[in-house]
Amino acid sequence: MTGQTEQTGGQMTGAKMVVQALRDQGVDTVFGYPGGAVLPIYDELFQQNDIRHVLVRHEQGAIHAAEGYARSTGKPGVAIVTSGPGATNAVTGLTDALLDSIPIVVLSGQVPTFMIGSDAFQEADTVGITRPCTKHNWLVKETDRLGATLHEAFHVATAGRPGPVLIDIPKDVQFATGTYGGKETRPTRYAPPVKGDPAAIEALARAMETAKRPVFYTGGGVINSGPEASKLLRDLVAATGFPITSTLMGLGAYPASGEQWLGMLGMHGLYEANMAMHGCDLLICIGARFDDRITGRIDAFSPNSVRAHIDIDPSSLNKVIRTDIPIIGDVANVLGDLMAAWSARGRKTDREGLAQWQAQIGEWRARDCLSFRNSDKVIKPQYALQRLEALTKDRDRYITTEVGQHQMWAAQYLGFEDPNRWMTSGGLGTMGYGFPASVGVQMAHPDSLVINVAGEASWLMNMQEMGTAVQYRLPVKQFILNNERLGMVRQWQELLHGERYSQSWSEALPDFVKLAEAFGAKGILCKDPADLDDAIMEMLDYDGPVIFDCLVEKHENCFPMIPSGKAHNEMLMGEVSTAHAIEAGGAVLV
Amino acid sequence: MLNIKEGSTSHSAYNLRSVYSDIEERHTLAVIVENEPGVLARVIGLFSGRGYNIESLTVAEIDHTGHMSRITLVTSGTPQVIEQIKAQLGRIVPVHEVHDLTVEGPTVERELALFKVRGEGDHRVEALRLADIFRANVVDSTLESFVFEITGTPEKIDAFADLMRPLGLTELARTGVAALSRGPEARV
Ligand SMILES: Cc1cc2nc3c(=O)[nH]c(=O)nc-3n(C[C@H](O)[C@H](O)[C@H](O)COP(=O)(O)OP(=O)(O)OC[C@H]3O[C@@H](n4cnc5c(N)ncnc54)[C@H](O)[C@@H]3O)c2cc1C
Ligand SMILES: Cc1ncc(C[n+]2csc(CCOP(=O)(O)OP(=O)(O)O)c2C)c(N)n1
């Protein structure tokens, strides 16, 4: 126990300790839903004003809101749920945060310790259920250990590769009195290394000098590492003149307006980005994890490159793709050292090789892979996003998305100039993520423009959060690209299952305008391309939550697309014949 | 490119072994964990969740005051899978150290087993004679049965089991492997 004890410590109940620990961690907002097993904590929340509690309408919403809060601020998000169903409702969100490396701290109530194991009312084995979907979790059985565990939880959630943690707190532990020792009492052992091996960094600097066709392949780890990492990345790209692509999770780390920007890579990535990955001779992976949406066919992935991989998690290295230069460390830390090492060696690059490489990339760019056939009769989803981009790009803007075609189009057609401005469910692909995430983002940035680009099917999955948006006067804009289809599923059925559209349409959709009004929000319907700009402006000008029902072309496909089981240079580019594009072998892949 | 050193991932992250081989290997890992509730479930859940093999797993507290346990794990896989297993184990928060004893140097591996052998006449005499050759101890006997205690490598215990089967082996309990590096140094 340390000096902290004097300021904040001493004897107190477990419930008070929870609130005090949150305060000591600088938490200003928590998302949650009460119930029997967390009543003492809610009682404490009631009696203070430092921490705002946002009452969601479903615990899944609380977790996604906490994720949105976390991703947009760089601080851990916090959620509180009750035992049993409250905790099980949190499971999807926890898994989502685990796969996307989002730091969140979830507190769950539990039946009293003396009832654990007796199938008590609303008892669930929460630590058992959430063990595989958290970075770590704890069941706290003694009030004396609660404070230290809470602080350890914040540390574990944010240190190294971030992720979700859960603390299960039995009700008697909340009521009982114990000693609270402040922030310094946490066990300090967990400390993943952040500094890269100098020899490996030197090897990469050397490889950069001679590379003729280098490319930076960056990912969510750059965002996780913090704003300094994005700054150093920008410096490095500017100094080397190497082209750069990013995964879905890393958008914004390098500005979309930047000279070397190739756009997103992967299954629905840009032609120039994927061709650069395929053709490069030096692949510098920074905080990305060679996901199967990126690699396509493994044995045909970037066949002629030396691969360097910077990642804080040793398990990301050599997991999927064999790495020649593994560098374990934090992106910002390693990029600082890399810049120093490369500079010390004279900041050399192969200018001639690079010039040829840029010329080649220019040819790929010229294919203009995002071009689409526009229409003056029906709104094309791509056009809707182009207009949204044009009308909002200069604003202080945050974008969240649901999952599906609209998500990919958003990644393709919206430009991100800064990190932490783009919140999407990448790893788990959770429909229902975007709306509650937008609530979390708006709570953190009350004066900013927060837009959730949604598909109607995804949006319905957590539409109950309209209540939250209205209650807290959160002016979140729900920009629904309504194709009356489970569009992404429909696209796969068209390409892979002989156009048999099994269960992939949205029947009996609500009237979204009336739905908005029923909740006390504003609804806008737009179906004519000629009205689109005015309708978007109406949405932006309205000071409050808006559901924007944008009726779009129903059978539009999302291109480019690398079919499952194909290589980067085998992309489908557009409405050309796509029959038999995916072979039987690819159909088993997801 | 880079000269990758061999070894474990526990002390230095850069001791990554070259993973360029598709031949399955058997490795013995020593995993030092905080002795807290659920830690074994985390380790086992990792293996089942990610589809890794466990040939043998033993666990016991080795430092009561420090609350530390040692898990000895025998697993098999290609070098890439073995490296993944070590990295994934290292990621578990209460795991302090992961040692790949197979890579770190020569080791001694021992397992203890109890054999119940039931028989009469020649079979009984033969069982006792073989037990002697294998340095197994008789820890329980009746007029028609023995319980033998034997320690040795898993291979030795397999061999003894093969011999006892025709002689009336009725029950067998094995502890799984405990392993230490040879030589004066404490590696773990
Ligand atoms: C319908 C759908 C389609 C998709 N299509 C695509 C697609 O076309 N293209 C695409 O890119 N994605 C696509 N995705 C997303 C994809 O599934 C993955 O989520 C994404 O590619 C993973 O991004 P990432 O590699 O940046 O890793 P992340 O999941 O962001 O992981 C970050 C990596 O960085 C490391 N890291 C974390 N913090 C640090 C730090 N401080 N320092 C160093 N390293 C750190 C982590 O250990 C991890 O390895 C799609 C998703 C969906 C739902
Ligand atoms: C919770 C959940 N269930 C199922 C899926 C599978 N899935 C992926 S995209 C998709 C369709 C999404 O439809 P919509 O939200 O309307 O978006 P669109 O693809 O039409 O843009 C489905 C069902 C998923 N990702 N998440």
mmCIF file of C-alpha atoms and ligand atoms in Angstrom, chain A residues 403-406 429-431 455-458 461 483 485-489, ligand 2:
data_model
loop_
_atom_site.group_PDB
_atom_site.id
_atom_site.type_symbol
_atom_site.label_atom_id
_atom_site.label_comp_id
_atom_site.label_asym_id
_atom_site.label_seq_id
_atom_site.Cartn_x
_atom_site.Cartn_y
_atom_site.Cartn_z
ATOM 1 C CA VAL A 403 -21.373 -5.118 -41.333
ATOM 2 C CA GLY A 404 -21.921 -5.940 -44.966
ATOM 3 C CA GLN A 405 -21.582 -4.361 -48.371
ATOM 4 C CA HIS A 406 -22.228 -0.870 -47.030
ATOM 5 C CA GLY A 429 -17.936 -8.799 -38.387
ATOM 6 C CA THR A 430 -20.728 -8.134 -35.918
ATOM 7 C CA MET A 431 -23.965 -6.896 -37.459
ATOM 8 C CA GLY A 455 -27.359 -1.659 -43.900
ATOM 9 C CA GLU A 456 -30.998 -1.987 -42.955
ATOM 10 C CA ALA A 457 -30.588 -5.584 -41.783
ATOM 11 C CA SER A 458 -27.626 -4.882 -39.500
ATOM 12 C CA MET A 461 -30.142 -5.866 -34.857
ATOM 13 C CA ASN A 483 -31.252 -2.372 -50.335
ATOM 14 C CA ARG A 485 -31.429 -7.317 -48.881
ATOM 15 C CA LEU A 486 -28.821 -8.952 -46.668
ATOM 16 C CA GLY A 487 -26.659 -7.566 -49.398
ATOM 17 C CA MET A 488 -23.340 -9.198 -48.638
ATOM 18 C CA VAL A 489 -24.990 -12.587 -48.253
HETATM 19 C C1 LIG C 2 -24.616 -11.040 -36.159
HETATM 20 C C2 LIG C 2 -24.353 -11.442 -37.566
HETATM 21 N N1 LIG C 2 -25.134 -12.361 -38.173
HETATM 22 C C3 LIG C 2 -24.909 -12.719 -39.455
HETATM 23 C C4 LIG C 2 -23.872 -12.178 -40.155
HETATM 24 C C5 LIG C 2 -23.605 -12.588 -41.607
HETATM 25 N N2 LIG C 2 -23.772 -11.439 -42.495
HETATM 26 C C6 LIG C 2 -22.715 -10.728 -42.945
HETATM 27 S S1 LIG C 2 -23.156 -9.425 -43.891
HETATM 28 C C7 LIG C 2 -24.777 -9.820 -43.767
HETATM 29 C C8 LIG C 2 -25.834 -8.987 -44.440
HETATM 30 C C9 LIG C 2 -25.888 -7.618 -43.920
HETATM 31 O O1 LIG C 2 -26.988 -6.964 -44.492
HETATM 32 P P1 LIG C 2 -27.162 -5.402 -44.335
HETATM 33 O O2 LIG C 2 -26.918 -4.984 -42.947
HETATM 34 O O3 LIG C 2 -28.468 -5.006 -44.908
HETATM 35 O O4 LIG C 2 -25.974 -4.812 -45.187
HETATM 36 P P2 LIG C 2 -25.664 -4.891 -46.765
HETATM 37 O O5 LIG C 2 -24.730 -6.034 -46.972
HETATM 38 O O6 LIG C 2 -26.959 -5.055 -47.486
HETATM 39 O O7 LIG C 2 -24.997 -3.584 -47.053
HETATM 40 C C10 LIG C 2 -24.943 -10.964 -42.982
HETATM 41 C C11 LIG C 2 -26.262 -11.574 -42.685
HETATM 42 C C12 LIG C 2 -23.048 -11.262 -39.471
HETATM 43 N N3 LIG C 2 -21.979 -10.699 -40.045
HETATM 44 N N4 LIG C 2 -23.326 -10.894 -38.196
#
